[in-house]
XYZ file of C-alpha atoms in Angstrom:
536
model
C 69.601 186.386 58.020
C 73.204 187.623 58.323
C 73.417 188.186 54.554
C 70.127 190.091 54.608
C 71.431 192.280 57.448
C 74.569 193.096 55.446
C 72.520 194.075 52.372
C 70.254 196.320 54.459
C 73.240 197.890 56.183
C 74.639 198.884 52.809
C 71.321 200.251 51.569
C 70.607 202.229 54.759
C 73.770 204.012 55.848
C 74.043 205.648 59.282
C 72.683 209.189 59.542
C 75.897 211.221 59.303
C 74.697 213.922 56.877
C 72.179 216.660 57.517
C 68.554 215.529 57.706
C 65.233 217.371 57.787
C 62.009 216.594 59.623
C 59.025 218.568 58.409
C 55.559 218.066 59.913
C 52.391 219.635 58.593
C 50.022 221.409 60.947
C 47.409 218.782 60.131
C 49.728 215.947 61.194
C 48.821 214.683 64.648
C 52.443 213.578 65.129
C 55.271 214.350 67.569
C 58.831 213.072 67.017
C 61.413 212.644 69.774
C 65.115 211.927 69.299
C 66.608 210.919 72.642
C 69.523 208.971 74.104
C 69.505 205.192 73.807
C 70.595 202.729 76.463
C 74.307 202.703 75.585
C 76.115 204.754 78.245
C 79.680 203.557 77.555
C 80.491 205.329 74.280
C 82.014 208.834 74.137
C 79.395 211.626 74.108
C 77.529 212.506 70.922
C 75.318 215.579 70.442
C 72.518 216.696 68.157
C 73.474 219.674 65.967
C 70.687 222.182 65.145
C 73.087 223.749 64.057
C 74.968 224.081 67.383
C 76.133 220.696 68.658
C 75.000 220.786 72.277
C 71.657 219.009 72.490
C 71.101 215.453 73.701
C 67.377 215.541 72.913
C 65.247 216.869 70.091
C 61.463 217.241 69.818
C 59.617 218.051 66.613
C 55.899 218.743 66.904
C 53.313 219.255 64.172
C 53.640 222.347 62.039
C 57.432 222.524 62.590
C 60.453 221.920 60.369
C 63.876 221.066 61.817
C 67.273 220.486 60.127
C 69.710 218.469 62.196
C 72.811 216.287 62.144
C 75.071 214.668 64.739
C 78.527 215.335 66.140
C 79.604 211.694 65.861
C 79.901 209.271 62.922
C 77.726 206.563 64.524
C 74.581 208.232 65.937
C 72.659 204.933 65.734
C 74.785 203.779 68.684
C 73.760 206.795 70.789
C 70.210 207.835 69.902
C 66.773 206.402 69.239
C 63.770 207.988 67.583
C 60.142 207.819 68.701
C 57.348 208.847 66.354
C 54.108 209.367 68.282
C 50.846 209.669 66.383
C 47.315 209.932 67.769
C 44.542 208.345 65.703
C 41.026 209.358 66.669
C 38.549 206.621 65.807
C 35.827 208.046 68.055
C 34.540 210.297 65.259
C 33.963 207.432 62.816
C 37.066 207.741 60.595
C 37.938 204.032 61.010
C 38.386 201.514 59.379
C 41.801 202.421 58.066
C 45.279 201.028 57.399
C 48.139 202.329 59.537
C 51.034 203.806 57.574
C 54.550 204.879 58.565
C 54.628 208.695 58.704
C 56.862 210.470 57.912
C 58.286 208.001 55.380
C 61.804 209.467 55.105
C 63.005 208.676 58.637
C 66.072 206.442 58.807
C 69.538 206.193 60.310
C 68.318 205.579 63.896
C 66.441 202.808 65.638
C 62.831 203.949 65.280
C 59.723 203.201 67.315
C 56.430 204.220 65.716
C 53.757 204.587 68.415
C 50.088 204.866 67.483
C 47.696 205.941 70.242
C 44.260 204.913 68.963
C 41.278 206.610 70.583
C 37.720 205.372 70.376
C 34.548 205.498 72.378
C 34.583 203.458 75.575
C 31.522 201.686 74.172
C 33.452 200.520 71.101
C 35.783 197.593 70.677
C 38.937 198.174 68.656
C 40.056 195.507 66.166
C 43.712 195.430 65.073
C 44.205 193.267 61.998
C 47.613 192.021 60.817
C 48.467 191.061 57.267
C 50.636 188.032 56.511
C 53.014 186.776 57.764
C 50.985 187.663 60.910
C 52.448 187.867 64.421
C 54.052 185.603 67.037
C 54.092 186.415 70.763
C 57.345 186.413 72.744
C 58.320 187.090 76.355
C 58.619 190.867 76.967
C 62.335 190.478 77.767
C 63.080 188.525 74.545
C 64.113 189.893 71.140
C 62.854 189.069 67.659
C 65.458 187.538 65.347
C 65.131 190.446 62.869
C 64.833 192.994 65.761
C 61.467 194.158 64.360
C 58.903 193.970 67.167
C 55.342 195.021 67.934
C 54.062 195.971 71.388
C 50.311 196.213 71.855
C 48.516 197.619 74.878
C 45.177 198.892 76.099
C 43.687 200.833 79.001
C 41.426 199.656 81.811
C 39.976 202.283 84.106
C 42.702 204.772 82.994
C 45.499 202.264 83.748
C 47.613 200.922 80.884
C 48.167 197.173 80.352
C 50.358 195.410 77.836
C 48.574 192.816 75.736
C 51.917 191.480 74.557
C 55.165 191.756 72.601
C 55.167 190.202 69.133
C 57.469 189.318 66.232
C 56.616 188.832 62.586
C 55.883 185.408 61.109
C 53.343 183.760 63.392
C 49.692 182.756 63.696
C 48.094 185.838 65.320
C 45.807 187.498 62.789
C 43.731 189.875 64.942
C 43.726 191.427 68.397
C 40.610 193.078 69.805
C 40.687 195.464 72.755
C 37.993 197.399 74.556
C 38.284 201.160 73.967
C 41.680 202.823 73.662
C 44.579 200.862 72.155
C 48.304 201.501 71.734
C 50.520 199.920 69.067
C 54.315 200.374 69.039
C 56.424 199.129 66.121
C 60.209 199.110 66.662
C 62.465 198.999 63.575
C 66.307 198.821 63.619
C 68.232 201.654 61.969
C 69.417 199.392 59.111
C 66.008 197.877 58.234
C 63.491 199.491 55.925
C 59.763 198.682 56.160
C 57.311 200.305 53.762
C 54.093 198.943 55.222
C 53.584 197.805 58.838
C 50.623 195.663 57.778
C 48.220 196.863 60.488
C 44.569 197.792 60.003
C 42.152 199.377 62.505
C 38.415 198.863 62.751
C 36.090 200.052 65.519
C 33.385 197.535 66.347
C 30.678 197.069 68.943
C 31.789 196.660 72.532
C 33.544 193.494 73.705
C 33.207 192.066 77.204
C 36.864 191.224 77.653
C 40.115 193.049 78.170
C 41.226 191.616 74.823
C 40.573 188.858 72.303
C 43.639 187.378 70.579
C 42.829 185.405 67.441
C 45.239 182.817 65.974
C 44.827 181.055 62.651
C 46.850 177.913 61.994
C 47.620 176.848 58.445
C 49.677 173.782 59.346
C 51.133 171.856 62.273
C 52.542 174.388 64.727
C 53.732 174.977 68.277
C 53.243 178.440 69.820
C 53.613 180.107 73.221
C 51.130 182.661 74.541
C 51.084 184.905 77.613
C 48.381 186.604 79.632
C 48.083 190.387 79.374
C 50.670 192.348 81.378
C 52.851 189.232 81.781
C 54.881 188.638 83.921
C 53.097 191.303 85.985
C 49.589 190.596 87.308
C 46.581 190.351 85.027
C 43.972 193.099 85.666
C 41.591 192.582 88.552
C 38.178 190.996 87.730
C 38.936 191.004 83.990
C 38.959 188.255 81.403
C 40.989 187.569 78.257
C 39.967 185.364 75.332
C 42.094 183.478 72.805
C 40.366 182.236 69.639
C 42.066 179.379 67.772
C 41.188 178.516 64.179
C 42.513 175.085 63.171
C 42.866 173.502 59.730
C 40.701 170.542 58.778
C 41.773 167.203 60.317
C 43.933 168.928 62.928
C 43.632 168.963 66.720
C 45.165 171.020 69.521
C 46.772 170.309 72.879
C 46.947 172.963 75.608
C 49.721 172.896 78.198
C 50.148 175.412 81.023
C 53.887 176.021 81.320
C 53.823 178.469 84.224
C 51.164 180.352 86.141
C 50.558 182.263 89.354
C 47.199 182.037 91.070
C 46.031 184.883 93.314
C 44.112 184.849 96.576
C 40.544 185.804 95.658
C 38.384 188.119 97.738
C 35.342 187.548 95.515
C 34.532 185.036 92.746
C 37.212 182.643 91.414
C 39.889 182.583 88.742
C 39.514 179.830 86.155
C 39.849 178.923 82.491
C 36.942 178.147 80.200
C 37.155 176.053 77.014
C 34.475 176.386 74.376
C 35.065 174.156 71.317
C 32.794 174.974 68.401
C 31.412 171.437 68.298
C 30.352 171.399 71.970
C 27.176 173.178 73.090
C 28.437 173.701 76.640
C 31.806 175.143 77.717
C 34.208 173.310 80.049
C 35.365 175.154 83.178
C 38.722 174.219 84.730
C 41.094 175.496 87.396
C 44.585 176.648 86.459
C 46.064 173.684 88.347
C 43.860 171.154 86.530
C 45.039 168.961 83.690
C 44.348 170.966 80.549
C 42.630 169.331 77.551
C 44.236 167.743 74.533
C 43.004 166.355 71.225
C 40.655 169.337 70.804
C 39.228 168.889 67.322
C 38.470 172.019 65.293
C 38.177 175.668 66.320
C 37.833 176.609 69.981
C 38.026 179.529 72.424
C 39.993 179.694 75.665
C 38.985 182.265 78.283
C 41.114 183.306 81.267
C 38.906 184.741 84.023
C 40.379 186.646 86.962
C 38.667 187.090 90.296
C 38.495 190.093 92.618
C 42.074 189.829 93.876
C 43.509 190.471 97.300
C 45.964 193.166 96.179
C 48.334 192.454 99.028
C 49.013 188.975 97.611
C 50.419 187.575 94.343
C 48.455 188.302 91.151
C 47.275 186.172 88.239
C 49.618 185.371 85.328
C 49.696 182.595 82.733
C 52.239 181.247 80.244
C 50.907 178.420 78.074
C 51.533 176.585 74.816
C 49.325 175.311 71.997
C 50.420 172.330 69.901
C 48.439 171.875 66.686
C 48.957 168.659 64.743
C 47.285 166.485 62.163
C 45.087 163.859 63.712
C 43.270 160.694 62.723
C 40.106 162.184 64.119
C 38.248 160.866 67.133
C 39.475 157.264 66.750
C 39.706 155.219 69.964
C 41.941 152.149 70.243
C 41.206 149.671 73.057
C 44.063 148.270 75.113
C 42.831 145.516 77.417
C 45.331 144.907 80.226
C 42.804 143.787 82.854
C 44.479 140.374 83.349
C 48.068 141.607 83.214
C 49.169 141.986 86.824
C 52.697 143.362 87.165
C 52.781 144.785 83.617
C 53.970 148.333 82.828
C 53.463 149.654 79.280
C 55.174 152.728 77.858
C 54.089 154.456 74.614
C 56.801 156.890 73.597
C 58.611 158.624 70.757
C 60.686 156.492 68.469
C 64.373 157.354 68.541
C 66.217 157.894 65.262
C 69.956 158.328 65.720
C 70.523 161.547 67.656
C 67.191 163.187 66.929
C 63.608 162.484 67.918
C 60.627 162.567 65.605
C 58.007 165.353 66.021
C 55.725 165.299 69.064
C 52.794 162.884 68.930
C 50.504 163.358 71.914
C 48.954 160.217 73.431
C 45.677 160.329 75.374
C 44.053 157.874 77.754
C 41.218 160.320 78.525
C 39.928 163.618 77.129
C 42.182 165.721 79.368
C 44.871 163.167 80.228
C 47.336 163.408 77.348
C 51.116 163.400 77.243
C 53.894 163.084 74.642
C 54.824 159.885 76.522
C 52.278 157.672 78.258
C 52.990 155.100 80.986
C 50.139 152.783 82.006
C 49.912 149.791 84.330
C 48.301 146.387 83.932
C 45.013 145.537 85.596
C 42.898 148.081 83.684
C 41.101 148.572 80.374
C 42.277 151.619 78.424
C 40.829 153.634 75.543
C 43.782 155.245 73.754
C 43.684 158.036 71.160
C 46.437 159.967 69.404
C 46.984 163.604 68.518
C 48.995 162.990 65.369
C 48.448 161.461 61.962
C 51.551 159.316 61.483
C 51.826 156.770 64.293
C 55.122 155.454 62.900
C 56.821 158.022 65.126
C 55.758 156.005 68.204
C 56.701 152.664 69.727
C 55.382 150.514 72.562
C 57.623 148.888 75.161
C 56.296 146.637 77.927
C 57.792 145.089 81.029
C 56.207 142.414 83.193
C 57.593 141.214 86.513
C 56.974 137.622 87.649
C 58.104 136.673 91.164
C 58.552 133.378 92.952
C 59.939 133.321 96.487
C 58.973 129.753 97.340
C 58.607 126.896 94.795
C 56.039 125.126 96.967
C 53.690 128.134 97.106
C 54.160 130.153 93.922
C 53.157 127.150 91.759
C 54.654 128.511 88.548
C 55.250 125.566 86.252
C 55.161 125.723 82.448
C 53.505 129.124 82.663
C 53.265 130.646 79.139
C 54.969 134.027 78.706
C 52.054 135.585 76.869
C 51.717 138.887 75.052
C 48.300 140.592 75.483
C 46.089 140.092 72.431
C 45.379 143.853 72.359
C 48.902 144.522 71.083
C 48.231 142.583 67.867
C 45.497 145.074 66.895
C 47.146 148.174 68.343
C 48.280 150.699 65.675
C 51.687 151.355 67.325
C 54.458 148.774 66.886
C 55.484 146.734 69.921
C 59.236 147.371 69.994
C 60.100 145.190 72.968
C 58.407 143.062 75.595
C 60.411 142.228 78.731
C 59.784 139.540 81.323
C 61.683 139.936 84.588
C 61.715 136.628 86.442
C 62.544 137.311 90.089
C 63.599 134.440 92.364
C 65.780 133.982 95.477
C 69.196 132.305 95.346
C 67.912 128.767 96.013
C 65.516 128.791 93.024
C 66.429 128.511 89.340
C 64.457 129.464 86.250
C 63.640 127.066 83.430
C 62.693 128.436 79.987
C 61.104 125.973 77.586
C 60.232 126.276 73.891
C 58.177 123.231 72.883
C 57.009 124.179 69.384
C 59.472 126.588 67.775
C 62.755 125.781 69.601
C 65.526 128.359 69.732
C 68.709 129.142 67.840
C 71.541 131.131 69.393
C 72.785 134.097 67.367
C 76.432 133.284 66.550
C 78.809 134.533 63.876
C 78.641 131.427 61.695
C 74.843 131.199 61.939
C 73.313 134.629 62.631
C 69.625 135.237 63.286
C 67.524 136.946 60.597
C 65.301 139.071 62.836
C 63.376 140.653 59.946
C 62.395 137.327 58.443
C 61.610 135.666 61.770
C 59.823 138.662 63.268
C 61.588 138.846 66.612
C 64.599 137.814 68.725
C 65.192 137.213 72.434
C 67.951 138.675 74.616
C 68.430 136.500 77.717
C 70.598 137.273 80.748
C 70.685 136.711 84.488
C 71.671 139.068 87.299
C 72.227 139.461 90.998
C 72.553 142.635 93.041
C 76.194 142.903 91.991
C 76.710 140.907 88.771
C 75.114 140.346 85.388
C 75.643 137.390 83.068
C 74.567 137.650 79.412
C 73.634 134.334 77.870
C 73.101 135.735 74.368
C 70.582 136.517 71.641
C 68.221 133.787 70.415
C 65.670 133.416 67.624
C 63.141 130.752 66.508
C 63.793 127.710 64.289
C 66.723 126.181 66.153
C 67.411 123.081 68.236
C 67.405 124.478 71.803
C 64.339 123.246 73.666
C 65.149 124.205 77.251
C 67.329 126.747 79.099
C 67.943 126.617 82.848
C 69.509 129.649 84.570
C 70.376 130.718 88.102
C 69.608 134.027 89.785
C 67.111 136.600 88.467
C 66.468 136.138 84.735
C 65.454 138.726 82.167
C 64.004 137.826 78.756
C 63.571 140.647 76.237
C 61.596 140.035 73.061
C 62.747 142.540 70.399
C 60.991 143.267 67.105
C 62.762 144.908 64.135
C 61.352 148.176 62.790
C 60.605 146.584 59.422
C 59.625 143.187 60.774
C 56.314 141.370 60.373
C 54.236 141.812 63.525
C 52.148 138.743 62.665
C 55.229 136.618 63.342
C 54.679 137.366 67.042
C 51.910 134.770 66.913
C 54.631 132.092 66.739
C 56.121 133.278 70.043
C 56.129 130.269 72.356
C 58.014 130.353 75.646
C 57.020 128.777 78.939
C 58.698 129.357 82.298
C 59.009 127.287 85.448
C 60.737 127.905 88.760
C 62.693 124.791 89.720
C 65.293 123.625 92.205
C 68.616 125.458 92.229
C 71.280 124.490 89.642
C 74.229 123.041 91.512
C 77.820 123.815 90.548
C 79.562 126.816 89.045
C 77.864 126.802 85.603
C 75.202 129.565 85.575
C 73.077 127.891 82.902
C 72.232 124.629 81.102
C 71.076 124.242 77.486
C 68.946 121.250 76.499
C 68.975 120.495 72.783
C 66.269 118.841 70.755
C 68.124 116.421 68.469
C 66.273 115.600 65.266
C-alpha cells in the first residue's frame, strides 16, 4: 500500500500550475473549492488571477482559470463536485461517471444528488470489488470512501460510510438518494463503479444486499448510526451465501428506545423457512443459518424525548457440514463440566468455529454441565480447529457415608463418537485432611515417565498427570502411562488426575483406560504418597 501511494504521488503531482475548469451549460454540475480542516498551516489563497480568495465556485456554463499562492494547496483546500441526476423523467438506468474528468491536485468529493419519484425505489449497484461498511468516524485504508444517504419526509439520513473491497453489491432506497465519493489528491480513479436504476416502490428506508463468495466476517450498522434510526421505519439486509456455508449473527452494540406505539424488533426470514422469526434486540440472535436470508430492523413510534434506536452487528459466514447434529449424553455425569473451545497453536488461534447447542444458542466457545442430554452442531467445516476438555469433581467428606470404593473413573461413551478430539479429562478428588485417596489400575498398570524410560504418549494414546494439593501447597507426583508395574497409588490431601491425549494419538486407545478410586483412611507419616508395584 505504501509503494502504491508513492507511485500515485509521482503520477499525480500537487496542483501548483494554472488549471482550468470549464462547464457546459447542459452540465447539471457545480464545483466548490473551499478550505479543508487544517487550520495550522500558513495562509494560502486562490488566484483568479488575484490571490485573495479562500473559496471558489464554478457553476454550469462557466469557465474559470485558477492557481494557488502556495506550493502545497492539497494541504489547504478540498474540492466538491455536485451533480444532480434526475431519474424522475425516466432517464435511468445509467452508470455514474466522474465529471469533469480532468480534476486533480486536491482531495475531491464527487456528490451525486439522485432525484426520482417518491413512488419509485432507487437501486444503486456496485461493481467488484464491491463495498464494505465502516463506522462513520473511521477511515478507509486507501482513503477512498463512499457515503450513501436518503431522505425521509424531507429529512436526510445516512445509510452508511463504505470502503472498497467488501461484500455489499446493491443498496436500495426509497425515493431520493445521495452518493458521495471521496478521493485523495494523489489517487486517480477512472470509473467509480456505480450504476443507478429506478424500480417500483420499496417499503423500507433501505435494503442493503451483501453477496459472500467465501468465508467472511463483516460489520454492519443501522442507518444514521450512531444517531437514532428514523421513527417508525424499517431497514432490510439481504445476505446471499455460497453453497455449503452458514451464517452467525451477533449484535455487538445497540440502543433500544422507549416506544409510544408498536415495538422495535428484528425479523429473520431464511429462504428455506416459510415463516419468519421475530426477536427482540436483547434476545440471543441466531447462528448456523443455512443459505440466503433477510434480516429486518423494525423501529417503533419513538418517544422523542428518550434515547433512539441504533444497531451495530456482525455477520460471520463459514463453511459448514450442513445440518448435522451430534448427540452428547451427559445425563448420568453429575459434577462434570465440559468445554468445547478453539485449539491453540503456538501464539495464534485457528479461525472461529461456532458451536451450537440450540438453534439460537451458539458461541465460539461452549461450556456445558453434566446431567443433561445435548444436541451439538457446528458452524464450520474443519472440526480439527476445536478440542474438548472435561473436568469432573468427586467429593468425599466422610468415609462411612460417601461409600466410594473402587469406583471406576469413567469417560462418557458419547466422547468416543464425538467428532471433536477429547484433549484432556480431569478428575478432581476432594477429601478432608483425615481421608486419603487410593488410585488403582488392575488391568493395565502404570509406568512413571522418567528420563531412562519415557512414556510414548502417541503409541499408548494417553498419559496421566497426578498431583495433590491443599489450600496452600501443591505436590506433583509425576506423569504416568499404561503398560508398567504400578498397580496402586495412595495420596494425601485433594488429588487431581488429568488424562491427556496427544494431538496425533489414537482415540480408540482410550478404551484401555482403567482407573478406579477409593477414599481410605489417612496415610500416616510425612510421606505424601505410597506406590504399590505389581511384581511379575
